[in-house]
Tab-separated table of N, CA, C and O in Angstrom:
chain	number	residue	atom	x	y	z
A	1	GLU	N	-10.736	7.829	6.461
A	1	GLU	CA	-10.881	9.213	6.363
A	1	GLU	C	-12.277	9.567	5.733
A	1	GLU	O	-13.246	9.776	5.003
A	2	LEU	N	-11.378	9.876	4.264
A	2	LEU	CA	-12.293	9.760	2.589
A	2	LEU	C	-12.675	9.360	2.092
A	2	LEU	O	-14.373	8.927	1.987
A	3	GLU	N	-12.700	8.274	2.333
A	3	GLU	CA	-13.454	7.136	1.712
A	3	GLU	C	-14.850	6.800	3.301
A	3	GLU	O	-16.022	7.047	2.459
A	4	ASN	N	-14.378	7.112	4.856
A	4	ASN	CA	-15.754	7.376	5.501
A	4	ASN	C	-17.237	8.845	5.284
A	4	ASN	O	-17.956	8.935	4.908
A	5	GLN	N	-15.886	9.839	3.990
A	5	GLN	CA	-17.076	11.298	3.429
A	5	GLN	C	-17.371	10.700	2.349
A	5	GLN	O	-18.187	10.471	2.410
A	6	LEU	N	-16.704	9.538	1.713
A	6	LEU	CA	-17.446	9.564	0.732
A	6	LEU	C	-18.767	8.571	0.657
A	6	LEU	O	-19.620	9.116	-0.018
A	7	THR	N	-18.421	7.970	1.821
A	7	THR	CA	-19.808	6.546	1.673
A	7	THR	C	-20.467	6.912	2.606
A	7	THR	O	-21.817	7.873	1.583
A	8	THR	N	-20.134	8.597	3.180
A	8	THR	CA	-21.396	9.408	3.331
A	8	THR	C	-22.227	10.088	2.352
A	8	THR	O	-23.629	10.413	2.162
A	9	LYS	N	-21.291	10.576	2.165
A	9	LYS	CA	-21.724	11.604	0.689
A	9	LYS	C	-22.746	10.414	-0.610
A	9	LYS	O	-23.608	11.243	-0.717
A	10	SER	N	-22.262	9.359	-0.303
A	10	SER	CA	-22.624	9.207	-1.804
A	10	SER	C	-24.234	8.181	-1.179
A	10	SER	O	-25.387	8.029	-1.739
A	11	LYS	N	-24.522	8.427	0.575
A	11	LYS	CA	-25.720	7.348	0.722
A	11	LYS	C	-26.612	8.916	0.976
A	11	LYS	O	-27.893	8.459	0.355
A	12	ILE	N	-25.856	9.396	1.272
A	12	ILE	CA	-26.815	11.209	1.270
A	12	ILE	C	-27.197	11.055	-0.296
A	12	ILE	O	-28.836	11.643	-0.784
A	13	LEU	N	-26.548	11.051	-0.991
A	13	LEU	CA	-26.951	10.757	-2.368
A	13	LEU	C	-28.000	10.751	-2.823
A	13	LEU	O	-28.694	10.841	-3.905
A	14	ASP	N	-28.203	9.073	-2.576
A	14	ASP	CA	-28.754	7.671	-2.902
A	14	ASP	C	-30.171	8.279	-1.976
A	14	ASP	O	-31.634	7.572	-3.344
A	15	GLU	N	-29.956	8.907	-1.209
A	15	GLU	CA	-31.821	8.977	-0.962
A	15	GLU	C	-32.576	9.982	-1.029
A	15	GLU	O	-33.346	10.058	-0.852
A	16	LEU	N	-31.263	10.934	-1.255
A	16	LEU	CA	-32.191	12.648	-1.952
A	16	LEU	C	-32.747	12.353	-3.502
A	16	LEU	O	-33.329	12.575	-4.055
A	17	LYS	N	-32.355	11.472	-4.531
A	17	LYS	CA	-32.591	10.449	-5.752
A	17	LYS	C	-33.847	10.190	-4.945
A	17	LYS	O	-34.902	10.054	-5.671
A	18	GLN	N	-34.180	8.576	-4.210
A	18	GLN	CA	-34.596	8.379	-3.848
A	18	GLN	C	-35.927	8.363	-2.824
A	18	GLN	O	-37.326	8.716	-3.719
A	19	SER	N	-36.005	10.061	-2.405
A	19	SER	CA	-37.285	10.981	-1.869
A	19	SER	C	-37.475	11.813	-2.515
A	19	SER	O	-38.568	11.867	-3.552
A	20	LEU	N	-36.925	11.909	-4.250
A	20	LEU	CA	-37.409	12.784	-4.826
A	20	LEU	C	-37.644	11.849	-6.195
A	20	LEU	O	-39.337	11.873	-7.156
A	21	ALA	N	-37.818	10.191	-6.380
A	21	ALA	CA	-38.734	9.045	-6.848
A	21	ALA	C	-39.774	9.499	-6.468
A	21	ALA	O	-40.854	9.206	-7.541
A	22	PHE	N	-39.595	8.951	-5.228
A	22	PHE	CA	-41.246	8.811	-4.579
A	22	PHE	C	-41.632	10.073	-3.651
A	22	PHE	O	-42.763	8.921	-3.105
A	23	SER	N	-41.261	10.644	-4.097
A	23	SER	CA	-42.225	11.974	-3.176
A	23	SER	C	-43.108	11.662	-4.192
A	23	SER	O	-43.959	12.043	-5.583
A	24	GLY	N	-44.685	13.062	-2.970
A	24	GLY	CA	-45.544	13.007	-3.971
A	24	GLY	C	-46.007	13.948	-5.153
A	24	GLY	O	-45.296	14.458	-5.094
A	25	SER	N	-47.173	14.169	-5.874
A	25	SER	CA	-46.600	14.614	-6.708
A	25	SER	C	-46.908	16.427	-6.262
A	25	SER	O	-46.235	16.752	-7.769
A	26	ALA	N	-47.095	16.446	-5.370
A	26	ALA	CA	-46.561	18.154	-4.685
A	26	ALA	C	-45.386	18.963	-4.796
A	26	ALA	O	-44.656	19.518	-5.413
A	27	ASP	N	-44.583	17.711	-4.553
A	27	ASP	CA	-42.638	17.962	-4.801
A	27	ASP	C	-42.802	17.751	-6.093
A	27	ASP	O	-41.449	18.215	-6.095
A	28	GLN	N	-43.226	16.907	-6.529
A	28	GLN	CA	-42.449	16.781	-8.504
A	28	GLN	C	-42.602	18.444	-9.711
A	28	GLN	O	-43.138	17.372	-10.181
A	29	THR	N	-43.114	19.891	-8.755
A	29	THR	CA	-43.684	20.613	-9.076
A	29	THR	C	-42.260	21.369	-9.919
A	29	THR	O	-40.605	20.249	-9.130
A	30	PRO	N	-42.134	21.825	-11.134
A	30	PRO	CA	-40.945	21.687	-11.311
A	30	PRO	C	-40.559	23.105	-10.627
A	30	PRO	O	-39.098	23.056	-10.210
A	31	GLU	N	-40.176	23.868	-9.951
A	31	GLU	CA	-40.047	24.620	-9.008
A	31	GLU	C	-38.832	23.660	-7.912
A	31	GLU	O	-38.258	24.366	-7.755
A	32	ALA	N	-40.337	23.252	-7.398
A	32	ALA	CA	-39.645	22.298	-6.886
A	32	ALA	C	-38.779	21.118	-6.332
A	32	ALA	O	-37.317	21.063	-5.749
A	33	LEU	N	-38.649	20.960	-8.094
A	33	LEU	CA	-36.855	20.572	-8.575
A	33	LEU	C	-35.810	21.270	-9.003
A	33	LEU	O	-35.118	20.488	-8.916
A	34	SER	N	-36.670	22.641	-9.460
A	34	SER	CA	-35.191	22.906	-9.598
A	34	SER	C	-34.161	23.554	-8.274
A	34	SER	O	-33.382	24.145	-7.634
A	35	LEU	N	-34.894	23.866	-7.158
A	35	LEU	CA	-34.830	23.821	-5.871
A	35	LEU	C	-33.928	22.876	-6.071
A	35	LEU	O	-32.454	22.977	-4.646
A	36	ARG	N	-33.935	21.572	-6.507
A	36	ARG	CA	-33.072	20.469	-5.937
A	36	ARG	C	-31.676	20.616	-6.340
A	36	ARG	O	-30.851	19.713	-6.081
A	37	VAL	N	-32.231	21.109	-7.937
A	37	VAL	CA	-30.220	20.201	-8.022
A	37	VAL	C	-29.301	20.985	-7.930
A	37	VAL	O	-28.485	19.779	-7.536
A	38	PRO	N	-29.146	21.751	-7.370
A	38	PRO	CA	-28.613	22.988	-7.342
A	38	PRO	C	-27.785	21.815	-5.910
A	38	PRO	O	-26.505	21.433	-5.864
A	39	GLU	N	-28.261	22.323	-5.290
A	39	GLU	CA	-27.989	20.805	-3.888
A	39	GLU	C	-27.536	19.271	-4.794
A	39	GLU	O	-26.826	19.259	-4.356
A	40	LEU	N	-28.012	19.327	-5.526
A	40	LEU	CA	-27.658	17.628	-5.748
A	40	LEU	C	-25.989	18.040	-6.572
A	40	LEU	O	-25.083	17.160	-6.618
A	41	CYS	N	-26.352	18.706	-7.018
A	41	CYS	CA	-25.022	19.209	-8.317
A	41	CYS	C	-23.440	19.775	-7.364
A	41	CYS	O	-22.360	18.976	-7.814
A	42	ASP	N	-23.658	20.077	-5.540
A	42	ASP	CA	-23.174	20.332	-4.946
A	42	ASP	C	-22.510	19.501	-4.274
A	42	ASP	O	-21.889	19.129	-4.223
A	43	MET	N	-23.546	17.571	-4.333
A	43	MET	CA	-23.112	17.596	-3.326
A	43	MET	C	-21.979	16.126	-4.288
A	43	MET	O	-21.248	14.905	-4.412
A	44	VAL	N	-22.271	16.385	-6.330
A	44	VAL	CA	-22.108	15.217	-6.781
A	44	VAL	C	-20.203	16.247	-6.425
A	44	VAL	O	-19.382	15.484	-7.247
A	45	ASP	N	-20.094	17.447	-7.351
A	45	ASP	CA	-19.289	17.905	-6.814
A	45	ASP	C	-18.034	17.810	-6.029
A	45	ASP	O	-16.890	17.307	-5.525
A	46	SER	N	-18.704	17.842	-5.010
A	46	SER	CA	-18.212	17.083	-3.375
A	46	SER	C	-17.443	15.508	-2.937
A	46	SER	O	-16.146	15.305	-2.603
A	47	THR	N	-18.987	15.172	-3.530
A	47	THR	CA	-18.175	13.850	-3.885
A	47	THR	C	-16.427	13.292	-5.139
A	47	THR	O	-15.917	12.892	-4.927
A	48	ALA	N	-16.897	14.234	-6.737
A	48	ALA	CA	-16.125	14.079	-7.472
A	48	ALA	C	-14.529	14.265	-6.954
A	48	ALA	O	-12.971	14.318	-6.526
A	49	SER	N	-14.911	15.715	-5.766
A	49	SER	CA	-13.454	15.983	-5.259
A	49	SER	C	-13.436	14.960	-4.250
A	49	SER	O	-11.736	14.598	-3.882
A	50	GLN	N	-13.708	14.911	-3.879
A	50	GLN	CA	-13.196	13.575	-2.743
A	50	GLN	C	-12.402	12.133	-2.675
A	50	GLN	O	-11.321	11.897	-2.724
A	51	ILE	N	-13.324	11.676	-3.746
A	51	ILE	CA	-12.460	10.586	-4.874
A	51	ILE	C	-10.839	11.275	-5.674
A	51	ILE	O	-9.939	10.322	-5.062
A	52	GLU	N	-11.248	12.508	-6.665
A	52	GLU	CA	-9.488	13.255	-6.431
A	52	GLU	C	-8.204	12.928	-5.294
A	52	GLU	O	-7.180	12.712	-5.169
A	53	GLN	N	-9.249	14.145	-4.312
A	53	GLN	CA	-7.879	13.292	-3.094
A	53	GLN	C	-7.864	11.188	-2.832
A	53	GLN	O	-6.665	11.581	-2.342
A	54	LEU	N	-8.496	11.171	-2.619
A	54	LEU	CA	-8.038	10.063	-2.376
A	54	LEU	C	-7.145	9.558	-3.140
A	54	LEU	O	-6.132	8.802	-3.175
A	55	LYS	N	-7.973	9.734	-4.463
A	55	LYS	CA	-6.430	8.934	-5.884
A	55	LYS	C	-5.574	9.620	-6.044
A	55	LYS	O	-4.432	8.818	-5.827
A	56	THR	N	-5.391	10.994	-5.185
A	56	THR	CA	-4.310	11.606	-5.114
A	56	THR	C	-3.380	10.458	-4.074
A	56	THR	O	-2.171	10.402	-4.383
A	57	SER	N	-3.938	10.637	-3.043
A	57	SER	CA	-3.639	9.504	-2.054
A	57	SER	C	-3.305	8.358	-2.364
A	57	SER	O	-1.277	8.424	-1.703
A	58	MET	N	-3.660	7.905	-3.000
A	58	MET	CA	-3.664	6.511	-3.096
A	58	MET	C	-2.228	6.753	-3.679
A	58	MET	O	-1.725	5.542	-4.104
A	59	GLN	N	-2.024	7.890	-4.984
A	59	GLN	CA	-0.908	7.442	-5.858
A	59	GLN	C	-0.222	6.882	-4.671
A	59	GLN	O	1.445	6.602	-5.341
A	60	SER	N	0.365	8.023	-3.323
A	60	SER	CA	1.808	8.339	-3.476
A	60	SER	C	1.749	7.136	-2.110
A	60	SER	O	2.676	7.079	-2.083
A	61	THR	N	0.673	6.823	-1.417
A	61	THR	CA	1.488	5.842	-0.642
A	61	THR	C	1.611	4.407	-2.474
A	61	THR	O	2.134	3.450	-1.214
A	62	MET	N	1.493	4.481	-3.142
A	62	MET	CA	1.599	3.187	-4.545
A	62	MET	C	3.272	3.023	-3.705
A	62	MET	O	3.711	2.728	-4.631
A	63	GLU	N	2.629	5.413	-4.349
A	63	GLU	CA	4.592	4.606	-4.855
A	63	GLU	C	5.904	4.448	-3.809
A	63	GLU	O	6.660	4.435	-3.484
A	64	HIS	N	5.368	4.922	-1.989
A	64	HIS	CA	5.988	4.774	-1.310
A	64	HIS	C	6.690	2.760	-1.150
A	64	HIS	O	7.281	2.588	-1.267
A	65	TRP	N	4.869	2.522	-1.281
A	65	TRP	CA	5.458	1.052	-1.490
A	65	TRP	C	6.322	0.504	-2.292
A	65	TRP	O	6.653	-0.319	-2.218
A	66	ARG	N	6.560	0.522	-3.475
A	66	ARG	CA	6.845	1.005	-4.941
A	66	ARG	C	8.652	1.458	-3.391
A	66	ARG	O	9.783	0.337	-4.341
A	67	VAL	N	8.658	1.513	-3.539
A	67	VAL	CA	10.615	1.729	-2.600
A	67	VAL	C	10.301	0.897	-2.057
A	67	VAL	O	11.908	0.718	-2.248
A	68	TYR	N	10.149	1.552	-1.065
A	68	TYR	CA	9.659	0.415	-0.432
A	68	TYR	C	10.141	-1.356	-0.321
A	68	TYR	O	11.175	-1.966	-0.570
A	69	ASP	N	9.258	-1.552	-1.729
A	69	ASP	CA	9.857	-3.041	-2.151
A	69	ASP	C	11.087	-3.268	-3.119
A	69	ASP	O	11.616	-4.134	-2.486
A	70	GLU	N	12.044	-1.652	-3.733
A	70	GLU	CA	12.652	-1.832	-4.290
A	70	GLU	C	14.294	-1.878	-2.881
A	70	GLU	O	14.983	-2.314	-3.663
A	71	VAL	N	13.749	-1.477	-2.977
A	71	VAL	CA	14.999	-1.345	-0.649
A	71	VAL	C	14.946	-2.207	-0.540
A	71	VAL	O	15.962	-2.782	0.107
A	72	TYR	N	13.471	-3.165	-0.015
A	72	TYR	CA	13.531	-5.004	1.038
A	72	TYR	C	14.263	-5.192	0.166
A	72	TYR	O	15.193	-6.871	0.201
A	73	ALA	N	14.105	-5.671	-1.813
A	73	ALA	CA	15.037	-6.553	-2.054
A	73	ALA	C	16.592	-6.470	-2.555
A	73	ALA	O	16.980	-6.315	-2.851
A	74	GLU	N	16.753	-5.447	-2.392
A	74	GLU	CA	18.526	-4.595	-2.407
A	74	GLU	C	18.778	-5.230	-1.428
A	74	GLU	O	20.142	-5.941	-1.356
A	75	PHE	N	17.493	-5.103	0.039
A	75	PHE	CA	18.847	-5.294	1.354
A	75	PHE	C	18.844	-6.622	2.006
A	75	PHE	O	19.630	-7.746	1.997
A	76	SER	N	17.873	-7.894	0.006
A	76	SER	CA	17.130	-8.765	0.499
A	76	SER	C	19.107	-9.575	-0.200
A	76	SER	O	19.916	-10.404	0.661
A	77	GLN	N	18.995	-9.399	-1.448
A	77	GLN	CA	20.290	-9.406	-2.053
A	77	GLN	C	22.121	-9.529	-1.017
A	77	GLN	O	22.190	-9.915	-1.347
A	78	LYS	N	22.036	-8.453	-0.369
A	78	LYS	CA	23.096	-8.001	0.207
A	78	LYS	C	22.924	-8.463	1.559
A	78	LYS	O	24.141	-9.480	1.719
A	79	THR	N	22.349	-9.234	1.976
A	79	THR	CA	21.850	-9.797	3.289
A	79	THR	C	22.498	-11.865	2.660
A	79	THR	O	23.234	-12.387	3.520
A	80	THR	N	22.201	-11.602	1.917
A	80	THR	CA	22.127	-13.838	1.258
A	80	THR	C	23.218	-13.273	1.148
A	80	THR	O	24.257	-14.776	1.179
A	81	ARG	N	24.349	-12.161	-0.001
A	81	ARG	CA	25.525	-12.770	-0.205
A	81	ARG	C	26.128	-12.415	0.835
A	81	ARG	O	27.200	-13.375	1.091
A	82	TYR	N	26.197	-11.015	2.002
A	82	TYR	CA	27.413	-11.431	3.368
A	82	TYR	C	26.612	-12.699	3.793
A	82	TYR	O	28.229	-13.541	4.700
A	83	LEU	N	25.467	-13.578	4.668
A	83	LEU	CA	26.075	-15.000	4.412
A	83	LEU	C	26.714	-15.703	3.987
A	83	LEU	O	27.628	-16.954	3.796
A	84	TYR	N	26.427	-15.245	2.293
A	84	TYR	CA	26.719	-16.659	1.542
A	84	TYR	C	29.089	-16.154	2.099
A	84	TYR	O	29.674	-17.792	1.818
A	85	HIS	N	29.761	-15.158	1.848
A	85	HIS	CA	30.636	-15.092	2.140
A	85	HIS	C	31.367	-15.133	3.885
A	85	HIS	O	32.188	-15.822	3.675
A	86	ILE	N	30.270	-15.749	4.994
A	86	ILE	CA	29.875	-14.704	5.889
A	86	ILE	C	30.547	-17.266	6.208
A	86	ILE	O	31.691	-17.341	6.618
A	87	ASN	N	29.398	-17.499	5.566
A	87	ASN	CA	30.093	-19.963	5.481
A	87	ASN	C	30.816	-19.824	4.812
A	87	ASN	O	32.164	-20.239	4.930
A	88	GLN	N	30.763	-19.140	3.812
A	88	GLN	CA	32.919	-19.167	2.579
A	88	GLN	C	34.242	-18.980	3.082
A	88	GLN	O	35.083	-20.238	3.078
A	89	CYS	N	34.272	-17.799	4.105
A	89	CYS	CA	35.433	-17.029	4.162
A	89	CYS	C	35.895	-17.880	6.033
A	89	CYS	O	36.804	-17.396	6.544
A	90	LYS	N	34.137	-19.222	6.583
A	90	LYS	CA	35.440	-19.801	7.921
A	90	LYS	C	36.479	-20.540	8.042
A	90	LYS	O	36.356	-20.989	6.976
A	91	PRO	N	36.627	-19.953	8.472
A	91	PRO	CA	37.787	-21.012	8.175
A	91	PRO	C	37.971	-22.619	9.150
A	91	PRO	O	37.448	-22.925	10.219
A	92	SER	N	38.264	-24.028	8.139
A	92	SER	CA	37.972	-25.117	8.867
A	92	SER	C	38.160	-25.342	10.328
A	92	SER	O	39.540	-24.497	10.218
A	93	VAL	N	37.544	-26.116	10.473
A	93	VAL	CA	37.964	-26.437	12.133
A	93	VAL	C	38.806	-28.073	12.336
A	93	VAL	O	38.299	-28.555	11.477
A	94	LEU	N	40.188	-27.389	12.249
A	94	LEU	CA	39.950	-29.421	13.068
A	94	LEU	C	40.851	-29.495	13.752
A	94	LEU	O	40.576	-28.869	14.760
A	95	SER	N	40.775	-30.567	13.642
A	95	SER	CA	40.846	-31.380	14.774
A	95	SER	C	42.959	-31.791	15.818
A	95	SER	O	43.334	-31.872	14.723
A	96	LEU	N	43.428	-31.255	16.555
A	96	LEU	CA	45.010	-31.323	16.771
A	96	LEU	C	45.428	-33.484	15.996
A	96	LEU	O	46.442	-32.711	15.496
A	97	GLU	N	44.480	-33.693	16.558
A	97	GLU	CA	44.849	-34.679	16.211
A	97	GLU	C	45.121	-35.419	14.379
A	97	GLU	O	45.938	-35.171	13.537
A	98	THR	N	44.532	-33.502	13.595
A	98	THR	CA	44.253	-34.276	12.195
A	98	THR	C	45.355	-32.985	11.939
A	98	THR	O	46.513	-33.283	10.294
A	99	LEU	N	45.475	-31.633	12.110
A	99	LEU	CA	47.124	-30.407	12.374
A	99	LEU	C	47.902	-32.407	12.551
A	99	LEU	O	49.237	-32.182	11.509
A	100	LYS	N	47.911	-32.645	13.492
A	100	LYS	CA	49.927	-33.689	13.741
A	100	LYS	C	49.597	-34.646	12.513
A	100	LYS	O	50.694	-34.783	11.734
A	101	LYS	N	48.802	-35.170	12.726
A	101	LYS	CA	49.317	-35.749	10.436
A	101	LYS	C	49.694	-35.710	9.555
A	101	LYS	O	49.808	-35.569	9.098
A	102	GLN	N	49.010	-34.055	9.157
A	102	GLN	CA	48.913	-33.443	8.230
A	102	GLN	C	50.204	-33.312	8.568
A	102	GLN	O	51.332	-32.637	7.942
A	103	ILE	N	50.698	-32.664	9.300
A	103	ILE	CA	52.311	-32.390	9.389
A	103	ILE	C	53.707	-33.041	9.038
A	103	ILE	O	54.149	-33.325	8.535
A	104	LYS	N	53.016	-34.236	9.902
A	104	LYS	CA	53.799	-35.779	9.815
A	104	LYS	C	54.059	-35.764	8.632
A	104	LYS	O	55.098	-36.606	7.780
A	105	THR	N	52.770	-36.139	7.033
A	105	THR	CA	52.281	-35.940	6.018
A	105	THR	C	54.134	-34.312	5.193
A	105	THR	O	54.813	-35.486	4.153
A	106	LEU	N	53.974	-33.713	6.148
A	106	LEU	CA	54.034	-32.085	5.289
A	106	LEU	C	55.654	-33.071	5.224
A	106	LEU	O	57.140	-32.983	4.963
A	107	GLN	N	56.439	-33.738	6.965
A	107	GLN	CA	57.913	-33.600	6.827
A	107	GLN	C	57.726	-35.328	6.773
A	107	GLN	O	58.927	-34.927	6.189
């Protein structure tokens, strides 16, 4: 939303600059220019304010992504450890014949 507003304000500012540059000599009087200067200043201030809001919003978003990355890395590491322990702690399944042979050798 802020990005769209910023784009719109930038376009309006460009249009005003172009109309100021290409307007006839009647509009180029100091009085006409002095009437447009405050309007242009307000637009610049508004655009600067929107840019600051966008920066603040992006910083917050980047902070959330940083936290997400940390949590994901920790979760991934714990999952890998869990799977490793499950595979290592599985009792080996022996066939009945193998067990009988082991019993005979032990006797």
